[in-house]
Short mmCIF file of C-alpha atoms in Angstrom, two decimals:
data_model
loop_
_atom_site.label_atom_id
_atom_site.label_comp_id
_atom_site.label_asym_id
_atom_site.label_seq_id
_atom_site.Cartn_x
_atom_site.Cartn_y
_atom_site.Cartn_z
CA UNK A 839 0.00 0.00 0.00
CA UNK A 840 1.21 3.20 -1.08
CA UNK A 841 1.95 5.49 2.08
CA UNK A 842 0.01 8.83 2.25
CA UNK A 843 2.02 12.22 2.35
CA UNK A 844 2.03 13.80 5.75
CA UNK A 845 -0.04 16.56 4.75
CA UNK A 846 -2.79 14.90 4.25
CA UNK A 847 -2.40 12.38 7.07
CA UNK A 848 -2.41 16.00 9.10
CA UNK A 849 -5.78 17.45 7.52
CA UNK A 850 -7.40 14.18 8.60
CA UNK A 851 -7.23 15.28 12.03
CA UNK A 852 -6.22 14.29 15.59
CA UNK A 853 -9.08 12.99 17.89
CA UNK A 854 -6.59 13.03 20.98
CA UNK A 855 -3.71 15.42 20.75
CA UNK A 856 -2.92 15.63 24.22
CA UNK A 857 -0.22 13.04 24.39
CA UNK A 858 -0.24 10.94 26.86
CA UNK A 859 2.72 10.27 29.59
CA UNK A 860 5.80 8.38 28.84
CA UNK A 861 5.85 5.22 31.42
CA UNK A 862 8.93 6.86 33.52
CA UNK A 863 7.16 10.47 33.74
CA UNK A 864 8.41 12.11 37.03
CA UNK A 865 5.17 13.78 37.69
CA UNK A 866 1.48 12.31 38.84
CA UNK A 867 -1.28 12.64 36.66
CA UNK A 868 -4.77 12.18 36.65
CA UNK A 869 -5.73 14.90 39.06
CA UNK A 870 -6.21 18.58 39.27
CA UNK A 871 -3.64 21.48 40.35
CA UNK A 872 -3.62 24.78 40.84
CA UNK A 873 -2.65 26.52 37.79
CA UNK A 874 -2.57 30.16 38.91
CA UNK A 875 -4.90 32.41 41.43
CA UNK A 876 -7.83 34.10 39.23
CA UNK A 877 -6.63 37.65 39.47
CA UNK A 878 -3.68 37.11 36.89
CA UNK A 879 -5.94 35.68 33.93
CA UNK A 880 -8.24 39.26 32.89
CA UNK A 881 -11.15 38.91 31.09
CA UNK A 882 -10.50 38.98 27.26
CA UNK A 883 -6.58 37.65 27.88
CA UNK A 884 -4.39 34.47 27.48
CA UNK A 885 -1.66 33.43 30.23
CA UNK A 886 0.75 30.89 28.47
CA UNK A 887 2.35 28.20 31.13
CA UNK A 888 4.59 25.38 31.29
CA UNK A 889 2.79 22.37 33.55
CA UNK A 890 4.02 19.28 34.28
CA UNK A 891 6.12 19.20 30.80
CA UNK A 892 3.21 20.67 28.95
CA UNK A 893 2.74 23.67 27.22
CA UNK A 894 -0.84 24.99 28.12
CA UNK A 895 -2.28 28.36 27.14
CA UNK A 896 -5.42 29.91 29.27
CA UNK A 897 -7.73 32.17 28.42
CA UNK A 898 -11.21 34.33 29.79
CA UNK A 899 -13.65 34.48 28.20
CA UNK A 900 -15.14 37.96 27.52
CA UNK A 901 -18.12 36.54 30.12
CA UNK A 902 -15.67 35.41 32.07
CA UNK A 903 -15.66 31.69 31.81
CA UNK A 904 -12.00 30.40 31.02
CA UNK A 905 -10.47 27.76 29.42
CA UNK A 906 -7.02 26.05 28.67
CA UNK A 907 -5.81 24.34 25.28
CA UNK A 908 -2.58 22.80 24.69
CA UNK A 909 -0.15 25.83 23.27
CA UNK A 910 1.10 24.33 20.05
CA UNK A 911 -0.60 24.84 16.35
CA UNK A 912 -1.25 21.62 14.83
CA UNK A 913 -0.25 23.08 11.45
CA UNK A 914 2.90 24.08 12.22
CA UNK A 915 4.07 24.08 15.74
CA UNK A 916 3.91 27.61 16.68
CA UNK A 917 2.43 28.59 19.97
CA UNK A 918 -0.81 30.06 19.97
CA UNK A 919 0.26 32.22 22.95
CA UNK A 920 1.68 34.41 19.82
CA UNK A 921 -1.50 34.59 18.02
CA UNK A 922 -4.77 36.62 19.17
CA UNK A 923 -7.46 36.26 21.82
CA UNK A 924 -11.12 37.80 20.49
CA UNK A 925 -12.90 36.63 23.67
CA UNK A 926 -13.96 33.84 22.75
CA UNK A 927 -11.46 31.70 19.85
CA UNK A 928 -7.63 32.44 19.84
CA UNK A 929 -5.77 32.68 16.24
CA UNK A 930 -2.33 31.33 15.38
CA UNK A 931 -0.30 34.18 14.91
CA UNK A 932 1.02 32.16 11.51
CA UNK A 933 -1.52 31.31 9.55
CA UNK A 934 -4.50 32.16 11.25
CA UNK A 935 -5.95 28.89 12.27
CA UNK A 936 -8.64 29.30 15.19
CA UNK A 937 -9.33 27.56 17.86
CA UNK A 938 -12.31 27.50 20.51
CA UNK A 939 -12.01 26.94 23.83
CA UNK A 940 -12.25 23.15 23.42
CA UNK A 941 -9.20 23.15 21.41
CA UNK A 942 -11.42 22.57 18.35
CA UNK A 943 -9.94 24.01 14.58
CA UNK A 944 -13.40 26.46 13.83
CA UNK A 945 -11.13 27.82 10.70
CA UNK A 946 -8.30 27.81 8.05
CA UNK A 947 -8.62 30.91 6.56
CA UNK A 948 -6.31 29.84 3.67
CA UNK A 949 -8.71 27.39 2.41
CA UNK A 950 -11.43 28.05 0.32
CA UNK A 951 -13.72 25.06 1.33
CA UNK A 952 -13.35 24.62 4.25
CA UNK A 953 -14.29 20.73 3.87
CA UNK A 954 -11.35 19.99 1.98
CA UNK A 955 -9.30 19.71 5.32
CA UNK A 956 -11.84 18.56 7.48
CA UNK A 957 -11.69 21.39 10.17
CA UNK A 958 -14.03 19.61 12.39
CA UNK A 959 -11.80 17.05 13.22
CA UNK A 960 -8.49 19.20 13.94
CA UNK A 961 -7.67 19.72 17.27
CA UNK A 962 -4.90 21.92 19.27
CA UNK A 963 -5.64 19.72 22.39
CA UNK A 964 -7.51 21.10 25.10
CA UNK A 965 -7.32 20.81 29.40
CA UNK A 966 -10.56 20.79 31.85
CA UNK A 967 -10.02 23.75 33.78
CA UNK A 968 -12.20 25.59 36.71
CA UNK A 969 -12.39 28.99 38.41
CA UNK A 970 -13.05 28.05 42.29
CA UNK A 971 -12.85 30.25 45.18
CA UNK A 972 -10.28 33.04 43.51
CA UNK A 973 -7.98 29.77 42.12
CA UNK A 974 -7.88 28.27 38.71
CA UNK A 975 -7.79 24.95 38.61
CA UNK A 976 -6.19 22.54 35.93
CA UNK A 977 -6.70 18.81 35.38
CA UNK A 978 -3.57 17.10 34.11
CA UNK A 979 -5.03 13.82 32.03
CA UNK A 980 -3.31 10.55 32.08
CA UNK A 981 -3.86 7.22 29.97
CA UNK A 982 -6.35 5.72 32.55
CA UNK A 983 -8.42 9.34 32.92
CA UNK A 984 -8.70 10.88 29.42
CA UNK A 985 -9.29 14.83 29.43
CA UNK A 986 -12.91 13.59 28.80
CA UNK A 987 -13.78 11.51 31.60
CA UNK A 988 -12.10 13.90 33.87
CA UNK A 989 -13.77 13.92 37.56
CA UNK A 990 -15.07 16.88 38.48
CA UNK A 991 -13.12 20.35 40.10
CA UNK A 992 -11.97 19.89 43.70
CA UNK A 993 -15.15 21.44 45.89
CA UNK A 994 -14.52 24.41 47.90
CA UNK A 995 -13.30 24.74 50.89
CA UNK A 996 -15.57 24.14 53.80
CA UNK A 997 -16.91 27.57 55.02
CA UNK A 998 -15.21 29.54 52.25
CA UNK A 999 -17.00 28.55 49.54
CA UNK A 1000 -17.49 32.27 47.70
CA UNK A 1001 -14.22 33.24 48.72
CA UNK A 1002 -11.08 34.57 47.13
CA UNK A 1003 -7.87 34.02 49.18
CA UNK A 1004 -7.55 37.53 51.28
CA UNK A 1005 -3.73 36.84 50.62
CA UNK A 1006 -1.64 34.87 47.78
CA UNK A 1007 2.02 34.25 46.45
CA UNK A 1008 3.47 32.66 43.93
CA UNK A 1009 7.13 31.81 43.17
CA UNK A 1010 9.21 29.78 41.10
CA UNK A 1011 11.35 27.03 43.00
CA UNK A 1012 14.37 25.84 41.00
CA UNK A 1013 13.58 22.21 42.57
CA UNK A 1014 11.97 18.95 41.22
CA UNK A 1015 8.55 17.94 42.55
CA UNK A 1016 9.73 16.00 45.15
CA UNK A 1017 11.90 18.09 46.80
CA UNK A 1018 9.75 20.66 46.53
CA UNK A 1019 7.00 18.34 48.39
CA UNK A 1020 9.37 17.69 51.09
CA UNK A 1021 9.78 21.29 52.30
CA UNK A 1022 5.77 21.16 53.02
CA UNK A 1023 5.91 18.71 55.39
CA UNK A 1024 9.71 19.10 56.67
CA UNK A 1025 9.13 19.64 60.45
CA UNK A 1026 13.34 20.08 61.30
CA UNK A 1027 13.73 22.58 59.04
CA UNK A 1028 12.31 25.38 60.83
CA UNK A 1029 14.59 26.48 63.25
CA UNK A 1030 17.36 26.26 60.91
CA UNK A 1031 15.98 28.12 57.17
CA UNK A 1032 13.11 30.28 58.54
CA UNK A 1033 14.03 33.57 60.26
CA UNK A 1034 11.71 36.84 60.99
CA UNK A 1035 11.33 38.93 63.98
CA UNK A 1036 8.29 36.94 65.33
CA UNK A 1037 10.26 33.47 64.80
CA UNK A 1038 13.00 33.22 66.64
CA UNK A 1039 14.21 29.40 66.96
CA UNK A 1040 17.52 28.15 67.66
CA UNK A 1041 18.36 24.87 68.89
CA UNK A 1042 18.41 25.80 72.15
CA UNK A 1043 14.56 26.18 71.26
CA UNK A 1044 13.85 22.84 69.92
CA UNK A 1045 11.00 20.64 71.76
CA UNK A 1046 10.08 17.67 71.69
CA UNK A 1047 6.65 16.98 69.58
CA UNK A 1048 4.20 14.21 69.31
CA UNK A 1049 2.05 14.00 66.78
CA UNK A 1050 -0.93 11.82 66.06
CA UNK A 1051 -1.48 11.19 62.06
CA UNK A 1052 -3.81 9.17 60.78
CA UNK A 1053 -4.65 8.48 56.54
CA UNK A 1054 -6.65 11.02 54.67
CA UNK A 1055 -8.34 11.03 51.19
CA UNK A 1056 -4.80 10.71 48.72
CA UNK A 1057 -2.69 11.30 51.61
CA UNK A 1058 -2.64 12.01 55.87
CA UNK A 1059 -3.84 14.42 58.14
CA UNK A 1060 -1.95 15.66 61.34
CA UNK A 1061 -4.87 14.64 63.52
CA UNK A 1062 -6.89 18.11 64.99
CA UNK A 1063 -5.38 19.36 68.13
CA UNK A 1064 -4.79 22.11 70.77
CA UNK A 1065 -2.20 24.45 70.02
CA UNK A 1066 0.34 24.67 73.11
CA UNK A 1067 2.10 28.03 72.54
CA UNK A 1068 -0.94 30.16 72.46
CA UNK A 1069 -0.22 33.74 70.95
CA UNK A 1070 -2.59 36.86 71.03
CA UNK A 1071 -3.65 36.43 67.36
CA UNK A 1072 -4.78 32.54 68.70
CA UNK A 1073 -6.58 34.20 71.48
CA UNK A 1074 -8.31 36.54 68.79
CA UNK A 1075 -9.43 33.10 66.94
CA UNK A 1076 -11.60 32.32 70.55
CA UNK A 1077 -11.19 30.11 73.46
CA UNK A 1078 -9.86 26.30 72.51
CA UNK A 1079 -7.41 27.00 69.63
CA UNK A 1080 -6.95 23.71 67.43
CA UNK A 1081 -5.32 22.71 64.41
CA UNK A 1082 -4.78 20.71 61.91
CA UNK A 1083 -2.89 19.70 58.72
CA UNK A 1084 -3.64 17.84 55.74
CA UNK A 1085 -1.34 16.29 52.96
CA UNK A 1086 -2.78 15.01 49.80
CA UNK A 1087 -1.70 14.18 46.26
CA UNK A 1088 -0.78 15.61 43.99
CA UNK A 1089 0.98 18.40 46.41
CA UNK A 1090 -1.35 20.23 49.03
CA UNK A 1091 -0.76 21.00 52.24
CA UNK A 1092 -4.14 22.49 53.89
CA UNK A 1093 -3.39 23.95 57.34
CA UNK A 1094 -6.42 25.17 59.52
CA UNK A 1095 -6.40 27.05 62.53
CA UNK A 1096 -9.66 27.05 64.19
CA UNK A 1097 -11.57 28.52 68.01
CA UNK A 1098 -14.91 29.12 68.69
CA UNK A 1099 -15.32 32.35 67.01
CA UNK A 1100 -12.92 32.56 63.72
CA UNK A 1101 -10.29 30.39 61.85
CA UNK A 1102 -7.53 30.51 58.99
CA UNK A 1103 -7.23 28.28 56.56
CA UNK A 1104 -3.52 28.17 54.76
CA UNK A 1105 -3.23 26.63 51.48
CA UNK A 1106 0.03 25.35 50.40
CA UNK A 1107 -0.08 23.44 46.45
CA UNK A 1108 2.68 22.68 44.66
CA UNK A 1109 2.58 22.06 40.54
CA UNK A 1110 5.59 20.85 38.57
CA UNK A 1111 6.62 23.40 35.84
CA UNK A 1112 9.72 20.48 34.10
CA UNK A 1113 12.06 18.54 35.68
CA UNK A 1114 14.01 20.90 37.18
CA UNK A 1115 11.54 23.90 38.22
CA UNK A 1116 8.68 24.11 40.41
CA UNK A 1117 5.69 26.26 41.34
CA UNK A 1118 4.87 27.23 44.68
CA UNK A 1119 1.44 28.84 46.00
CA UNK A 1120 0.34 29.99 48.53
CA UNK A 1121 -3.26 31.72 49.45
CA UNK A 1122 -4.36 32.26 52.64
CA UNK A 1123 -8.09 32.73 53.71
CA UNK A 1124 -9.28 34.04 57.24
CA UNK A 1125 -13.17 35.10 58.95
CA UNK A 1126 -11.91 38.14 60.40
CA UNK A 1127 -12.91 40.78 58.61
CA UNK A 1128 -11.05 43.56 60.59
CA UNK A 1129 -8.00 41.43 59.49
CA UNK A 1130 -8.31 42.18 55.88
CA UNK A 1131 -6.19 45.71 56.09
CA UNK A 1132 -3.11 43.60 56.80
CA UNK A 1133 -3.21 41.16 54.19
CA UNK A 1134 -0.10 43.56 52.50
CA UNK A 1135 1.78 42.60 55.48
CA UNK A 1136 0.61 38.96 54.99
CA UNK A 1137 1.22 38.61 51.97
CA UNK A 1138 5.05 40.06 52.42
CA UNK A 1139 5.34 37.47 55.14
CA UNK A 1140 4.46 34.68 53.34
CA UNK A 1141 6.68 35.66 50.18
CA UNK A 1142 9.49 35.78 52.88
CA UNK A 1143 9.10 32.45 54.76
CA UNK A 1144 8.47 30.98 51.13
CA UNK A 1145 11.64 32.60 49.68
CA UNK A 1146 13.74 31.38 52.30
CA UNK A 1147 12.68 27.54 51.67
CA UNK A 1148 13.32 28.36 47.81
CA UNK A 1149 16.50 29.95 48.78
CA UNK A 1150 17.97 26.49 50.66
CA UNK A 1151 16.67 24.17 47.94
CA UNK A 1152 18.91 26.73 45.53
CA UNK A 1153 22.08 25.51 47.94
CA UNK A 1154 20.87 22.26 48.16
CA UNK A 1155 21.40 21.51 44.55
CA UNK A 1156 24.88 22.93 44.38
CA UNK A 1157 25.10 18.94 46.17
CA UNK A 1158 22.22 17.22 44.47
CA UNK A 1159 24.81 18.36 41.23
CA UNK A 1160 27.13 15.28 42.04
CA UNK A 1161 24.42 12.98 42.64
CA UNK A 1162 24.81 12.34 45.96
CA UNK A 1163 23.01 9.38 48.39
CA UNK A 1164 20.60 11.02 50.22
CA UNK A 1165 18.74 9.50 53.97
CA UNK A 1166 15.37 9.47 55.19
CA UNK A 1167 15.97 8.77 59.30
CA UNK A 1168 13.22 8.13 62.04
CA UNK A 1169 9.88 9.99 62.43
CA UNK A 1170 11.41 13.48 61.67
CA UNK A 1171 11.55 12.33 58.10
CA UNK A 1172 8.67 9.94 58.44
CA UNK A 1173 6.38 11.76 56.07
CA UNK A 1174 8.80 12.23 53.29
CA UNK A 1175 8.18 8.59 53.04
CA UNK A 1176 4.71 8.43 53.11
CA UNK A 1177 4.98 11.05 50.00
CA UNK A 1178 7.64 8.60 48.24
CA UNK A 1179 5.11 5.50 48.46
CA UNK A 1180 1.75 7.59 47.90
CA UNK A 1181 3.21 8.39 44.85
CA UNK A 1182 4.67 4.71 44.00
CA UNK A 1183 0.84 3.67 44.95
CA UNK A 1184 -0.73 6.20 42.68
CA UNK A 1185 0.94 5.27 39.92
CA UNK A 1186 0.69 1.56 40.17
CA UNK A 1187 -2.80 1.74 40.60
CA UNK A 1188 -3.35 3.65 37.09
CA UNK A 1189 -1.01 1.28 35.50
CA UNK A 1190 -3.00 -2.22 36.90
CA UNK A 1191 -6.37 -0.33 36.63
CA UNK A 1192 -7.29 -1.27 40.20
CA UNK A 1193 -8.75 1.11 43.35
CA UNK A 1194 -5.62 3.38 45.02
CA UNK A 1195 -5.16 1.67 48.87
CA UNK A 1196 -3.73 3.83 50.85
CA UNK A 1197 -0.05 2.99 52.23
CA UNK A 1198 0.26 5.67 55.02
CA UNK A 1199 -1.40 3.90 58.41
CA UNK A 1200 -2.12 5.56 61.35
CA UNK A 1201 1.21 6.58 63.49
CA UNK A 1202 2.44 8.65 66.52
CA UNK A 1203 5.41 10.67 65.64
CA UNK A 1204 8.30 11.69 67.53
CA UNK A 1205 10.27 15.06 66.95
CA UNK A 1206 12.64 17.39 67.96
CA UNK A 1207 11.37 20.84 66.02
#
């Protein structure tokens, strides 16, 4: 059989032109991530990103719905990032091919039927995306959950559910995912990378800690409990100050603060940019409403005591350079574990099409911090 030329093998379409992971890919798929916080993607404009390997182009929609499609013209390779945004398709900046929000080819402006290339069945690629509580959220599809069969957006958090974070950061970490994941949950850290005038550790300061964790939905929760040092902002919160801390796949760390009266809820999430780079956010929401003229200062504190993490992974891989052996020791490091095998579980799960089990088990840990 005579072979077909490539360009018309190309105008025949591509049903699926998200590709799908490579069996050794670093990051875990199948589940959503924070992509950005809604304030940086303005009505009528694109915001072109690099996620988990992929290149991925947003836009809003001129009524304020958004969407995300993969950033590469099928024609010719270009990224539509360089193109133009009407509101509603975006336009290669090449040759003018347009694309709607569902990654679909609407035109080829080039041809003069436009059946001759079957437009309808060209596709860019395109991402299920969400705008939830000031954050937009991306799902990142793998072989067992198609961008189709996607589950829905993560629901709100529990008594913020119209809310937009009263404070958010985000930087760039020149880490891979994991070692990103292990600064969330480092608890001897601390007293050594984090300095500001109202933390002042040494290890003269360290105490003992004992922790109660028990499995949570993709990952473990730091069981609720009352805080011990209680400050005046605690005693603002009400009487019996608890908290507690969740970590869950793919990389959140959900830290609430709770009394009687008020609470905070800290959001840390984590999304791989490549191999080499990660992002960090951070948003913060609070129910105290004569709070809200500090989020500046906030918001300058948190891009601090996030900086100074990104700063030590920065030293850390003028080591990780000679590929060195690294150690995991005792319940200090206990949860950097649990991250290692959620992850190993996650993936094997996909890959023999069975339900995930959970390997973290309920534990007491130990800890100087």
């Amino acid at each position: 059989m005579t072979e077909q030329p490539a360009s018309h093998r190309f105008l025949s379409g591509e049903e699926n032109p998200v590709p799908q992971p490579h069996q050794d890919d670093p990051f875990i798929r199948g589940l959503w991530y924070v992509a950005m916080p809604s304030r940086e993607l303005k009505p009528g404009k694109m915001v072109a990103k690099t996620l988990l390997g992929d290149p991925i182009l947003f836009a809003r929609r001129s009524d304020g719905s958004v969407f995300a499609i993969r950033d590469l013209c099928p024609h010719r390779g270009i990224p539509l990032r360089f193109g133009r945004f009407d509101g509603q398709t975006i336009s290669c900046g090449y040759h003018g091919w347009r694309f709607d929000g569902a990654g679909r080819c609407v035109e080829i402006p080039s041809l003069v039927d436009q059946s001759q290339a079957n437009v309808a069945r060209i596709r860019c690629g395109a991402y299920p995306c969400a705008d939830r509580q000031g954050l937009i959220w991306i799902f990142m599809p793998d072989a067992a959950v198609p961008a189709d069969a996607a589950p829905d957006a993560p629901e709100p958090f529990p008594d913020f559910e119209d809310d937009a974070p009263k404070a958010a950061v985000t930087l760039l970490y020149e880490s891979d995912y994991d070692n990103a994941a292990f600064g969330m949950m480092d608890p001897a850290h601390i007293a050594y990378v984090h300095s500001a005038w109202w933390l002042k550790r040494t290890e003269a300061t360290l105490k003992i800690k004992e922790k109660a964790f028990e499995p949570a939905d993709r990952g473990w929760r730091m069981a609720p409990h009352p805080i011990r040092n209680v400050t005046p902002f605690h005693r603002l919160l009400g009487r019996d100050v608890r908290t507690e801390i969740i970590i869950r796949l793919p990389g959140f760390r959900i830290e609430r603060v709770f009394g009687e009266r008020h609470q905070l809820l800290n959001l840390l999430a984590i999304t791989p940019i490549d191999g080499k780079r990660t992002q960090m956010f951070q948003a913060l929401w609070w129910s105290m409403p004569w709070l809200d003229f500090m989020a500046p200062l906030v918001r300058a504190g948190a891009r601090r005591f996030l900086s100074q993490d990104g700063d030590i992974i920065v030293k850390q891989n003028v080591g990780l350079a000679y590929n060195p052996r690294q150690m995991l020791v005792a319940d200090a490091d206990a949860q950097m574990k649990w991250w290692l095998r959620l992850k190993h579980e996650w993936r094997a799960h996909r890959r023999e099409g069975r339900p995930f089990a959970n390997p973290v088990k309920a534990k007491t840990l130990r800890f100087r911090s």
